[in-house]
Amino acid sequence: MTNAFTSKRHPLARLAFMTTLLLNLCLSAQAQATEGPTTALQSLQTLDDSQIAARPLSIRAYATHERTRVLFIETHALPIVDISVRFSAGSSRDGDLPGLANLTLKLLNQGVEGMDAKAIAETFDQLGAQLTASVDKDEARLTLRTLSDGETRKAAIDLFTRLIAQPAFAPAAVERAKASALNAIGLVQQNPTARLQQTLHAQVYGNHPYARPVEGNAQSLALIDAEKVRGFHQNAYTAANALLVIVGDISNDEATDLSIAISQALPQGPALVPVELAMDLTSPPGHTHLEAPYSQTLIMLAQPSVPANHPDYVALQVASLIFGGSNSSRLINELRHKRGLSYAASAFIPLWQAGGPWTISLQTAPDQQDATLALVKTLFAEWLRDGPTEEELVAVKRRLAGNLPLTSASNAQMVQQLLLMGAHDLPRNFDALVIHAQKLSRQDIKDAINRYSRADKWKVASLGPTVEQRPLSAVQP
Amino acid sequence: MTNAFTSKRHPLARLAFMTTLLLNLCLSAQAQATEGPTTALQSLQTLDDSQIAARPLSIRAYATHERTRVLFIETHALPIVDISVRFSAGSSRDGDLPGLANLTLKLLNQGVEGMDAKAIAETFDQLGAQLTASVDKDEARLTLRTLSDGETRKAAIDLFTRLIAQPAFAPAAVERAKASALNAIGLVQQNPTARLQQTLHAQVYGNHPYARPVEGNAQSLALIDAEKVRGFHQNAYTAANALLVIVGDISNDEATDLSIAISQALPQGPALVPVELAMDLTSPPGHTHLEAPYSQTLIMLAQPSVPANHPDYVALQVASLIFGGSNSSRLINELRHKRGLSYAASAFIPLWQAGGPWTISLQTAPDQQDATLALVKTLFAEWLRDGPTEEELVAVKRRLAGNLPLTSASNAQMVQQLLLMGAHDLPRNFDALVIHAQKLSRQDIKDAINRYSRADKWKVASLGPTVEQRPLSAVQP
């Protein structure tokens, strides 16, 4: 039985879920690039730029004595509370054991003293609570949604705290998780987009920890045991390495008590030093082609970009939106509308702590792979030379402004935004980046893209069959 | 970013999610077969058989004037309500357009009059409501979990009703869903277990609709358009073809009103006639091998079995549990414990309306594929000849009895059980099948397996590399 609403998506659409993107700026771009314009956005295109101003939003920010940073929004619209803990414990912390961070996270709900995985799942289920978790190159994250009623909440949070602070890491559970991880590695090898992304990251990041897949590999998994997992947990799941986000129907005092309880329960130890920046603009271009008998060839191009707290981040994200972030982007206009070359094509910068890869992603007919790739490179070179047009800049600013009215944001959306804010030390104002974007000139954007992008330094990965190549057809008038 | 707690599992474990299984009887067997015994089960092994008796559970059952059947449990432990609608609208209703049922379900949350997919998702999110959906060979199912507070609940249920009763089926959304379905078909081809299952079902079911994959195929998808989808919806998503299950913090009167509102909103039309039974015991054996460069060979054996409301269903499920439903089953004892041939091996009967395939599923080393397969067939022939031992029967009855105390069942578990009860016309008592199981003798089970199973009629599908075969090693003493 499959969950039809969540499990199956277009391979390029999947990218949106595999990368962490910045607030509205990027979340909307991804939706646009893959799903088509939404009516909600269109109806806001008449918004006057002058309406845009910082909205006051009551975000409470503090740290516990144990140095867990906390961001909190109190809102009583619904009787629920979302509690999310983010550790700087992603795969870039794997060291010489790729897959260790992934395995550690997976084991947290597999047992605590006196409760096995089934008992844990049943307890949350009986409390009407939901636990979700994710891991990527930078972070491991767990989120609990619970009803705010005192007793239910207390029971759910107590178990949540035990999972993250005192997991059992039973040797049998570790072995099961390793078997499952090995299987997942096999599945990634059979997923075209995931394979292509891994190939691309290996090229873009060289010796940097970002080069390695989150899932690790069979060799390293064989070396991991319960002791290694426990060591990783003691080191990376510490109070000082944690960001705690709380949103919902809970008072200030209750949220404070809860923060202190979680922070004190966690292993005590220093915050890990940040992963070194991965912005090598000097490395040579390259192209890795993977052979596969598909009817469409997948192509991804990338070069390293800047982290979210970089002064030029907003200019680069806006540039990326104009170039490939909507259904009227340059990329889509040239590839799909003018030439019918590609159904899906998009550009984006995933939000990674040490600088994510500025990525262009597209599908095309196998016999036009070379011609399409050459066209994309030419389009990008022209883009660096000329920068955005006035029309493009006005249009993207209108779109971003249209996403501003967040007064009706859901708890889940607020959690997401607080996590990004906390993880990347962004201004404590949901609209700060959008307001920043409104102030950018054509020259600002042109300067930024030329500072951090090179027309001749693309790393390229492609996946498809090798067939005879033909030139592009003439542009339709 | 991946959801580490739900997205990745062992390929055999996935089977548990791809098949619908009967109440505790089977849910526990699957968990056992793939996850190892749980402490909860062990602690109950001393339960006295005499303690087992039907518990009163207040299940209210009725039908609306429009002939939607309704099952309702009122429980105020948590301020939430789960509402699940099940239509007899699975892929066995596809007719000559495989994939139509799957596509129709997927499109329900992609737009209603005045709201696109994004607006729908945001509305549920803001209400703290969750929508999930699934489709299999028999059914399409949608479940809404909402807070029980009057206004929130009303808004969530109104939108839920619009989705299922008046989906927009916009041509652009249909095209997007088709592109996504095509991609999903590609992914299935790359998923070893799913490929193997499709191959097996094609063999076991011949010309029966169960032979075809839920996802359809590229040829049939090309023929599907908005009109076809609308036609399927009008035909299969009718009030009379629906089963409505409500569990939670809502009064009897409110649940009745809500049932009537949903039933009246749905298309009106007759219930579809049941899909014809698929129990052909005469068709010849067969073996399809798929070549793949894996380090383990996957093998599945199947023959058709009976539907859940069949008088021999319980005896066959109990037999299946003894043969391959736990870590001390015959299959695991012989394959793993005695010979180290297979890490994962299990037997189960998925609960399909027209009779699911009695399936044995295992992994083994490629060079022992033939020997392992021969061993499994021998074990099964001995099983038909001798039936279960007294020890095996006592152990399985204890295990089943240990699952009885459902007084603390979660709402989600109750929803699941009511859906099975309603879909398969089972007795309106959660424990009826387990109580039935307690009464079975060795002879009952031996008779049942011999009535519906043949030692020489296995359909086999295998997936792995072709390598030189070696005999089994001697059994370790």
PDB file of C-alpha atoms in Angstrom, chain B residues 148-397:
ATOM      1  CA  SER B 148     -12.168  17.908  17.600  1.00  0.00           C
ATOM      2  CA  ASP B 149     -12.817  21.560  18.425  1.00  0.00           C
ATOM      3  CA  GLY B 150     -16.011  22.466  16.568  1.00  0.00           C
ATOM      4  CA  GLU B 151     -14.778  25.208  14.262  1.00  0.00           C
ATOM      5  CA  THR B 152     -11.454  23.622  13.391  1.00  0.00           C
ATOM      6  CA  ARG B 153     -13.119  20.302  12.803  1.00  0.00           C
ATOM      7  CA  LYS B 154     -15.827  21.783  10.643  1.00  0.00           C
ATOM      8  CA  ALA B 155     -13.338  23.612   8.416  1.00  0.00           C
ATOM      9  CA  ALA B 156     -11.158  20.520   8.024  1.00  0.00           C
ATOM     10  CA  ILE B 157     -14.048  18.170   7.292  1.00  0.00           C
ATOM     11  CA  ASP B 158     -15.589  20.603   4.811  1.00  0.00           C
ATOM     12  CA  LEU B 159     -12.395  20.697   2.783  1.00  0.00           C
ATOM     13  CA  PHE B 160     -11.948  16.927   3.114  1.00  0.00           C
ATOM     14  CA  THR B 161     -15.473  16.411   1.786  1.00  0.00           C
ATOM     15  CA  ARG B 162     -14.852  18.737  -1.157  1.00  0.00           C
ATOM     16  CA  LEU B 163     -11.690  16.831  -2.094  1.00  0.00           C
ATOM     17  CA  ILE B 164     -13.364  13.460  -2.227  1.00  0.00           C
ATOM     18  CA  ALA B 165     -16.721  14.596  -3.604  1.00  0.00           C
ATOM     19  CA  GLN B 166     -15.943  17.461  -5.991  1.00  0.00           C
ATOM     20  CA  PRO B 167     -12.313  17.339  -7.087  1.00  0.00           C
ATOM     21  CA  ALA B 168     -11.517  19.738  -9.927  1.00  0.00           C
ATOM     22  CA  PHE B 169      -9.508  17.304 -12.088  1.00  0.00           C
ATOM     23  CA  ALA B 170      -8.058  20.255 -14.010  1.00  0.00           C
ATOM     24  CA  PRO B 171      -6.437  19.073 -17.256  1.00  0.00           C
ATOM     25  CA  ALA B 172      -3.083  20.601 -16.258  1.00  0.00           C
ATOM     26  CA  ALA B 173      -3.174  18.762 -12.926  1.00  0.00           C
ATOM     27  CA  VAL B 174      -4.020  15.511 -14.714  1.00  0.00           C
ATOM     28  CA  GLU B 175      -1.021  15.955 -17.001  1.00  0.00           C
ATOM     29  CA  ARG B 176       1.254  16.643 -14.038  1.00  0.00           C
ATOM     30  CA  ALA B 177      -0.050  13.567 -12.225  1.00  0.00           C
ATOM     31  CA  LYS B 178       0.521  11.450 -15.339  1.00  0.00           C
ATOM     32  CA  ALA B 179       4.118  12.660 -15.588  1.00  0.00           C
ATOM     33  CA  SER B 180       4.587  11.826 -11.917  1.00  0.00           C
ATOM     34  CA  ALA B 181       2.987   8.383 -12.366  1.00  0.00           C
ATOM     35  CA  LEU B 182       5.261   7.637 -15.305  1.00  0.00           C
ATOM     36  CA  ASN B 183       8.206   8.472 -13.145  1.00  0.00           C
ATOM     37  CA  ALA B 184       6.868   6.254 -10.372  1.00  0.00           C
ATOM     38  CA  ILE B 185       6.642   3.378 -12.843  1.00  0.00           C
ATOM     39  CA  GLY B 186      10.309   3.910 -13.619  1.00  0.00           C
ATOM     40  CA  LEU B 187      11.155   3.836  -9.911  1.00  0.00           C
ATOM     41  CA  VAL B 188       9.210   0.611  -9.369  1.00  0.00           C
ATOM     42  CA  GLN B 189      11.292  -0.953 -12.117  1.00  0.00           C
ATOM     43  CA  GLN B 190      14.340  -0.032 -10.078  1.00  0.00           C
ATOM     44  CA  ASN B 191      12.992  -1.367  -6.789  1.00  0.00           C
ATOM     45  CA  PRO B 192      13.889  -5.063  -6.506  1.00  0.00           C
ATOM     46  CA  THR B 193      11.059  -6.075  -4.193  1.00  0.00           C
ATOM     47  CA  ALA B 194       8.396  -4.198  -6.118  1.00  0.00           C
ATOM     48  CA  ARG B 195       9.598  -5.630  -9.430  1.00  0.00           C
ATOM     49  CA  LEU B 196       9.581  -9.104  -8.033  1.00  0.00           C
ATOM     50  CA  GLN B 197       6.108  -8.710  -6.598  1.00  0.00           C
ATOM     51  CA  GLN B 198       4.755  -7.487  -9.929  1.00  0.00           C
ATOM     52  CA  THR B 199       6.297 -10.438 -11.706  1.00  0.00           C
ATOM     53  CA  LEU B 200       4.837 -12.829  -9.170  1.00  0.00           C
ATOM     54  CA  HIS B 201       1.357 -11.288  -9.305  1.00  0.00           C
ATOM     55  CA  ALA B 202       1.341 -11.467 -13.084  1.00  0.00           C
ATOM     56  CA  GLN B 203       2.070 -15.184 -12.817  1.00  0.00           C
ATOM     57  CA  VAL B 204      -0.348 -15.977 -10.001  1.00  0.00           C
ATOM     58  CA  TYR B 205      -3.285 -13.985 -11.338  1.00  0.00           C
ATOM     59  CA  GLY B 206      -3.132 -14.503 -15.097  1.00  0.00           C
ATOM     60  CA  ASN B 207      -6.141 -12.689 -16.582  1.00  0.00           C
ATOM     61  CA  HIS B 208      -7.563 -11.544 -13.258  1.00  0.00           C
ATOM     62  CA  PRO B 209      -7.322  -7.771 -12.592  1.00  0.00           C
ATOM     63  CA  TYR B 210      -4.956  -8.492  -9.667  1.00  0.00           C
ATOM     64  CA  ALA B 211      -2.320  -9.439 -12.225  1.00  0.00           C
ATOM     65  CA  ARG B 212      -1.726  -5.812 -13.120  1.00  0.00           C
ATOM     66  CA  PRO B 213       0.360  -3.302 -11.197  1.00  0.00           C
ATOM     67  CA  VAL B 214      -1.459  -0.485  -9.359  1.00  0.00           C
ATOM     68  CA  GLU B 215       0.720   2.074 -11.154  1.00  0.00           C
ATOM     69  CA  GLY B 216      -0.417   1.006 -14.622  1.00  0.00           C
ATOM     70  CA  ASN B 217       1.916   1.299 -17.565  1.00  0.00           C
ATOM     71  CA  ALA B 218       3.125   3.945 -20.007  1.00  0.00           C
ATOM     72  CA  GLN B 219       0.741   2.856 -22.749  1.00  0.00           C
ATOM     73  CA  SER B 220      -2.384   3.059 -20.622  1.00  0.00           C
ATOM     74  CA  LEU B 221      -1.347   6.317 -18.949  1.00  0.00           C
ATOM     75  CA  ALA B 222      -1.034   7.910 -22.374  1.00  0.00           C
ATOM     76  CA  LEU B 223      -4.730   7.143 -22.965  1.00  0.00           C
ATOM     77  CA  ILE B 224      -5.943   8.682 -19.684  1.00  0.00           C
ATOM     78  CA  ASP B 225      -7.253  12.256 -19.628  1.00  0.00           C
ATOM     79  CA  ALA B 226      -9.337  14.444 -17.318  1.00  0.00           C
ATOM     80  CA  GLU B 227     -12.559  13.037 -18.739  1.00  0.00           C
ATOM     81  CA  LYS B 228     -11.530   9.432 -18.035  1.00  0.00           C
ATOM     82  CA  VAL B 229     -10.526  10.348 -14.489  1.00  0.00           C
ATOM     83  CA  ARG B 230     -13.823  12.160 -13.929  1.00  0.00           C
ATOM     84  CA  GLY B 231     -15.689   9.129 -15.248  1.00  0.00           C
ATOM     85  CA  PHE B 232     -13.844   6.810 -12.865  1.00  0.00           C
ATOM     86  CA  HIS B 233     -14.582   9.126  -9.957  1.00  0.00           C
ATOM     87  CA  GLN B 234     -18.297   9.348 -10.793  1.00  0.00           C
ATOM     88  CA  ASN B 235     -18.463   5.584 -11.034  1.00  0.00           C
ATOM     89  CA  ALA B 236     -16.308   4.414  -8.126  1.00  0.00           C
ATOM     90  CA  TYR B 237     -16.371   7.240  -5.565  1.00  0.00           C
ATOM     91  CA  THR B 238     -20.107   6.946  -5.004  1.00  0.00           C
ATOM     92  CA  ALA B 239     -21.925   7.023  -1.690  1.00  0.00           C
ATOM     93  CA  ALA B 240     -22.958   3.375  -2.042  1.00  0.00           C
ATOM     94  CA  ASN B 241     -19.390   2.325  -2.833  1.00  0.00           C
ATOM     95  CA  ALA B 242     -18.018   4.036   0.289  1.00  0.00           C
ATOM     96  CA  LEU B 243     -17.252   2.852   3.789  1.00  0.00           C
ATOM     97  CA  LEU B 244     -16.920   5.623   6.368  1.00  0.00           C
ATOM     98  CA  VAL B 245     -15.039   5.089   9.622  1.00  0.00           C
ATOM     99  CA  ILE B 246     -15.071   7.653  12.421  1.00  0.00           C
ATOM    100  CA  VAL B 247     -13.122   7.329  15.662  1.00  0.00           C
ATOM    101  CA  GLY B 248     -12.613   9.912  18.341  1.00  0.00           C
ATOM    102  CA  ASP B 249     -13.807  12.860  20.322  1.00  0.00           C
ATOM    103  CA  ILE B 250     -17.142  13.489  18.648  1.00  0.00           C
ATOM    104  CA  SER B 251     -20.675  12.752  19.815  1.00  0.00           C
ATOM    105  CA  ASN B 252     -22.972  10.220  18.288  1.00  0.00           C
ATOM    106  CA  ASP B 253     -25.213  12.930  16.845  1.00  0.00           C
ATOM    107  CA  GLU B 254     -22.316  14.879  15.408  1.00  0.00           C
ATOM    108  CA  ALA B 255     -20.909  11.748  13.813  1.00  0.00           C
ATOM    109  CA  THR B 256     -24.297  10.977  12.293  1.00  0.00           C
ATOM    110  CA  ASP B 257     -24.628  14.489  10.865  1.00  0.00           C
ATOM    111  CA  LEU B 258     -21.155  14.303   9.466  1.00  0.00           C
ATOM    112  CA  SER B 259     -21.822  10.889   7.876  1.00  0.00           C
ATOM    113  CA  ILE B 260     -24.942  12.194   6.191  1.00  0.00           C
ATOM    114  CA  ALA B 261     -23.182  15.307   4.919  1.00  0.00           C
ATOM    115  CA  ILE B 262     -20.319  13.317   3.366  1.00  0.00           C
ATOM    116  CA  SER B 263     -22.659  10.680   1.949  1.00  0.00           C
ATOM    117  CA  GLN B 264     -24.929  13.284   0.346  1.00  0.00           C
ATOM    118  CA  ALA B 265     -21.979  15.192  -1.124  1.00  0.00           C
ATOM    119  CA  LEU B 266     -20.576  12.117  -2.882  1.00  0.00           C
ATOM    120  CA  PRO B 267     -21.642  11.157  -6.406  1.00  0.00           C
ATOM    121  CA  GLN B 268     -24.826   9.056  -6.214  1.00  0.00           C
ATOM    122  CA  GLY B 269     -24.832   5.691  -7.920  1.00  0.00           C
ATOM    123  CA  PRO B 270     -24.856   1.965  -7.199  1.00  0.00           C
ATOM    124  CA  ALA B 271     -22.142   0.063  -5.352  1.00  0.00           C
ATOM    125  CA  LEU B 272     -19.804  -1.687  -7.779  1.00  0.00           C
ATOM    126  CA  VAL B 273     -20.225  -5.440  -7.964  1.00  0.00           C
ATOM    127  CA  PRO B 274     -17.437  -7.354  -6.198  1.00  0.00           C
ATOM    128  CA  VAL B 275     -14.387  -8.334  -8.203  1.00  0.00           C
ATOM    129  CA  GLU B 276     -14.602 -12.038  -9.060  1.00  0.00           C
ATOM    130  CA  LEU B 277     -12.699 -14.439  -6.821  1.00  0.00           C
ATOM    131  CA  ALA B 278      -9.166 -15.309  -7.867  1.00  0.00           C
ATOM    132  CA  MET B 279      -8.657 -18.819  -6.497  1.00  0.00           C
ATOM    133  CA  ASP B 280      -7.460 -20.920  -9.373  1.00  0.00           C
ATOM    134  CA  LEU B 281      -5.822 -23.992  -7.829  1.00  0.00           C
ATOM    135  CA  THR B 282      -5.439 -25.730 -11.183  1.00  0.00           C
ATOM    136  CA  SER B 283      -2.994 -23.471 -12.997  1.00  0.00           C
ATOM    137  CA  PRO B 284       0.450 -24.981 -13.562  1.00  0.00           C
ATOM    138  CA  PRO B 285       3.586 -24.037 -11.606  1.00  0.00           C
ATOM    139  CA  GLY B 286       6.125 -21.637 -13.071  1.00  0.00           C
ATOM    140  CA  HIS B 287       9.353 -19.788 -12.334  1.00  0.00           C
ATOM    141  CA  THR B 288      10.357 -16.406 -13.728  1.00  0.00           C
ATOM    142  CA  HIS B 289      13.906 -15.312 -13.023  1.00  0.00           C
ATOM    143  CA  LEU B 290      14.897 -11.665 -13.391  1.00  0.00           C
ATOM    144  CA  GLU B 291      18.572 -10.983 -13.881  1.00  0.00           C
ATOM    145  CA  ALA B 292      20.107  -8.350 -11.612  1.00  0.00           C
ATOM    146  CA  PRO B 293      23.624  -7.785 -10.288  1.00  0.00           C
ATOM    147  CA  TYR B 294      22.771  -7.977  -6.577  1.00  0.00           C
ATOM    148  CA  SER B 295      24.769  -9.602  -3.824  1.00  0.00           C
ATOM    149  CA  GLN B 296      21.632 -11.342  -2.508  1.00  0.00           C
ATOM    150  CA  THR B 297      18.998 -13.095  -4.553  1.00  0.00           C
ATOM    151  CA  LEU B 298      15.393 -12.309  -3.707  1.00  0.00           C
ATOM    152  CA  ILE B 299      12.953 -15.182  -4.062  1.00  0.00           C
ATOM    153  CA  MET B 300       9.182 -15.107  -3.720  1.00  0.00           C
ATOM    154  CA  LEU B 301       6.842 -18.100  -3.986  1.00  0.00           C
ATOM    155  CA  ALA B 302       3.081 -17.789  -4.091  1.00  0.00           C
ATOM    156  CA  GLN B 303      -0.208 -19.493  -4.701  1.00  0.00           C
ATOM    157  CA  PRO B 304      -3.679 -17.946  -4.476  1.00  0.00           C
ATOM    158  CA  SER B 305      -5.443 -18.050  -1.125  1.00  0.00           C
ATOM    159  CA  VAL B 306      -8.825 -17.157   0.337  1.00  0.00           C
ATOM    160  CA  PRO B 307     -10.457 -13.821   1.212  1.00  0.00           C
ATOM    161  CA  ALA B 308     -10.808 -12.715   4.833  1.00  0.00           C
ATOM    162  CA  ASN B 309     -14.477 -13.539   5.165  1.00  0.00           C
ATOM    163  CA  HIS B 310     -13.904 -17.127   4.037  1.00  0.00           C
ATOM    164  CA  PRO B 311     -14.643 -19.775   6.729  1.00  0.00           C
ATOM    165  CA  ASP B 312     -11.092 -21.155   6.419  1.00  0.00           C
ATOM    166  CA  TYR B 313      -9.330 -17.800   6.461  1.00  0.00           C
ATOM    167  CA  VAL B 314      -8.389 -17.901  10.147  1.00  0.00           C
ATOM    168  CA  ALA B 315      -7.028 -21.440   9.933  1.00  0.00           C
ATOM    169  CA  LEU B 316      -4.903 -20.467   6.936  1.00  0.00           C
ATOM    170  CA  GLN B 317      -3.574 -17.327   8.613  1.00  0.00           C
ATOM    171  CA  VAL B 318      -2.672 -19.300  11.721  1.00  0.00           C
ATOM    172  CA  ALA B 319      -0.965 -21.853   9.508  1.00  0.00           C
ATOM    173  CA  SER B 320       0.949 -19.084   7.780  1.00  0.00           C
ATOM    174  CA  LEU B 321       2.059 -17.659  11.121  1.00  0.00           C
ATOM    175  CA  ILE B 322       3.384 -21.022  12.241  1.00  0.00           C
ATOM    176  CA  PHE B 323       5.124 -21.717   8.970  1.00  0.00           C
ATOM    177  CA  GLY B 324       6.721 -18.310   8.408  1.00  0.00           C
ATOM    178  CA  GLY B 325       5.342 -15.598  10.659  1.00  0.00           C
ATOM    179  CA  SER B 326       7.872 -15.276  13.451  1.00  0.00           C
ATOM    180  CA  ASN B 327      11.524 -15.592  14.309  1.00  0.00           C
ATOM    181  CA  SER B 328      10.925 -19.096  15.574  1.00  0.00           C
ATOM    182  CA  SER B 329       8.886 -20.190  12.553  1.00  0.00           C
ATOM    183  CA  ARG B 330       9.727 -23.331  10.600  1.00  0.00           C
ATOM    184  CA  LEU B 331      11.058 -21.225   7.786  1.00  0.00           C
ATOM    185  CA  ILE B 332      13.427 -19.196   9.943  1.00  0.00           C
ATOM    186  CA  ASN B 333      14.493 -22.237  11.954  1.00  0.00           C
ATOM    187  CA  GLU B 334      15.429 -24.232   8.883  1.00  0.00           C
ATOM    188  CA  LEU B 335      16.831 -21.419   6.727  1.00  0.00           C
ATOM    189  CA  ARG B 336      18.534 -19.127   9.184  1.00  0.00           C
ATOM    190  CA  HIS B 337      19.101 -20.928  12.452  1.00  0.00           C
ATOM    191  CA  LYS B 338      20.032 -24.357  11.125  1.00  0.00           C
ATOM    192  CA  ARG B 339      21.699 -23.464   7.833  1.00  0.00           C
ATOM    193  CA  GLY B 340      22.539 -19.735   7.850  1.00  0.00           C
ATOM    194  CA  LEU B 341      20.975 -19.497   4.395  1.00  0.00           C
ATOM    195  CA  SER B 342      18.824 -16.445   4.748  1.00  0.00           C
ATOM    196  CA  TYR B 343      18.646 -13.475   7.060  1.00  0.00           C
ATOM    197  CA  ALA B 344      15.065 -12.592   6.196  1.00  0.00           C
ATOM    198  CA  ALA B 345      12.352 -15.111   5.376  1.00  0.00           C
ATOM    199  CA  SER B 346       8.651 -14.906   6.001  1.00  0.00           C
ATOM    200  CA  ALA B 347       5.263 -16.152   4.919  1.00  0.00           C
ATOM    201  CA  PHE B 348       2.035 -14.187   4.847  1.00  0.00           C
ATOM    202  CA  ILE B 349      -1.369 -13.822   3.196  1.00  0.00           C
ATOM    203  CA  PRO B 350      -2.187 -10.231   2.260  1.00  0.00           C
ATOM    204  CA  LEU B 351      -5.819  -9.445   2.851  1.00  0.00           C
ATOM    205  CA  TRP B 352      -7.314  -8.959  -0.595  1.00  0.00           C
ATOM    206  CA  GLN B 353     -11.020  -8.904  -1.315  1.00  0.00           C
ATOM    207  CA  ALA B 354     -10.880 -11.590  -3.997  1.00  0.00           C
ATOM    208  CA  GLY B 355      -8.246 -13.721  -2.255  1.00  0.00           C
ATOM    209  CA  GLY B 356      -4.641 -12.648  -1.737  1.00  0.00           C
ATOM    210  CA  PRO B 357      -1.545 -14.642  -2.675  1.00  0.00           C
ATOM    211  CA  TRP B 358      -0.190 -16.937   0.044  1.00  0.00           C
ATOM    212  CA  THR B 359       3.403 -15.789  -0.236  1.00  0.00           C
ATOM    213  CA  ILE B 360       6.792 -16.931   0.989  1.00  0.00           C
ATOM    214  CA  SER B 361       9.508 -14.360   0.654  1.00  0.00           C
ATOM    215  CA  LEU B 362      13.232 -14.709   1.307  1.00  0.00           C
ATOM    216  CA  GLN B 363      16.743 -13.612   0.460  1.00  0.00           C
ATOM    217  CA  THR B 364      19.670 -15.935  -0.011  1.00  0.00           C
ATOM    218  CA  ALA B 365      23.147 -16.143  -1.513  1.00  0.00           C
ATOM    219  CA  PRO B 366      22.993 -16.251  -5.337  1.00  0.00           C
ATOM    220  CA  ASP B 367      24.935 -19.520  -5.522  1.00  0.00           C
ATOM    221  CA  GLN B 368      22.384 -21.246  -3.281  1.00  0.00           C
ATOM    222  CA  GLN B 369      19.242 -20.065  -5.026  1.00  0.00           C
ATOM    223  CA  ASP B 370      18.282 -23.463  -6.439  1.00  0.00           C
ATOM    224  CA  ALA B 371      19.127 -25.394  -3.290  1.00  0.00           C
ATOM    225  CA  THR B 372      17.237 -22.946  -1.064  1.00  0.00           C
ATOM    226  CA  LEU B 373      14.200 -23.006  -3.294  1.00  0.00           C
ATOM    227  CA  ALA B 374      14.191 -26.805  -3.285  1.00  0.00           C
ATOM    228  CA  LEU B 375      14.476 -26.810   0.501  1.00  0.00           C
ATOM    229  CA  VAL B 376      11.535 -24.421   0.912  1.00  0.00           C
ATOM    230  CA  LYS B 377       9.397 -26.599  -1.329  1.00  0.00           C
ATOM    231  CA  THR B 378      10.327 -29.682   0.659  1.00  0.00           C
ATOM    232  CA  LEU B 379       9.573 -27.943   3.942  1.00  0.00           C
ATOM    233  CA  PHE B 380       6.174 -26.991   2.613  1.00  0.00           C
ATOM    234  CA  ALA B 381       5.402 -30.500   1.345  1.00  0.00           C
ATOM    235  CA  GLU B 382       6.271 -31.883   4.799  1.00  0.00           C
ATOM    236  CA  TRP B 383       4.054 -29.243   6.329  1.00  0.00           C
ATOM    237  CA  LEU B 384       1.098 -30.320   4.207  1.00  0.00           C
ATOM    238  CA  ARG B 385       1.775 -33.933   5.083  1.00  0.00           C
ATOM    239  CA  ASP B 386       2.168 -33.484   8.857  1.00  0.00           C
ATOM    240  CA  GLY B 387       0.418 -30.241   9.774  1.00  0.00           C
ATOM    241  CA  PRO B 388       1.564 -28.269  12.831  1.00  0.00           C
ATOM    242  CA  THR B 389       2.974 -29.851  15.967  1.00  0.00           C
ATOM    243  CA  GLU B 390       1.201 -29.393  19.261  1.00  0.00           C
ATOM    244  CA  GLU B 391       4.015 -27.114  20.465  1.00  0.00           C
ATOM    245  CA  GLU B 392       3.722 -24.893  17.411  1.00  0.00           C
ATOM    246  CA  LEU B 393      -0.025 -24.566  17.829  1.00  0.00           C
ATOM    247  CA  VAL B 394       0.177 -23.736  21.525  1.00  0.00           C
ATOM    248  CA  ALA B 395       2.891 -21.150  20.890  1.00  0.00           C
ATOM    249  CA  VAL B 396       0.988 -19.343  18.167  1.00  0.00           C
ATOM    250  CA  LYS B 397      -2.206 -19.292  20.233  1.00  0.00           C
TER     251      LYS B 397
END
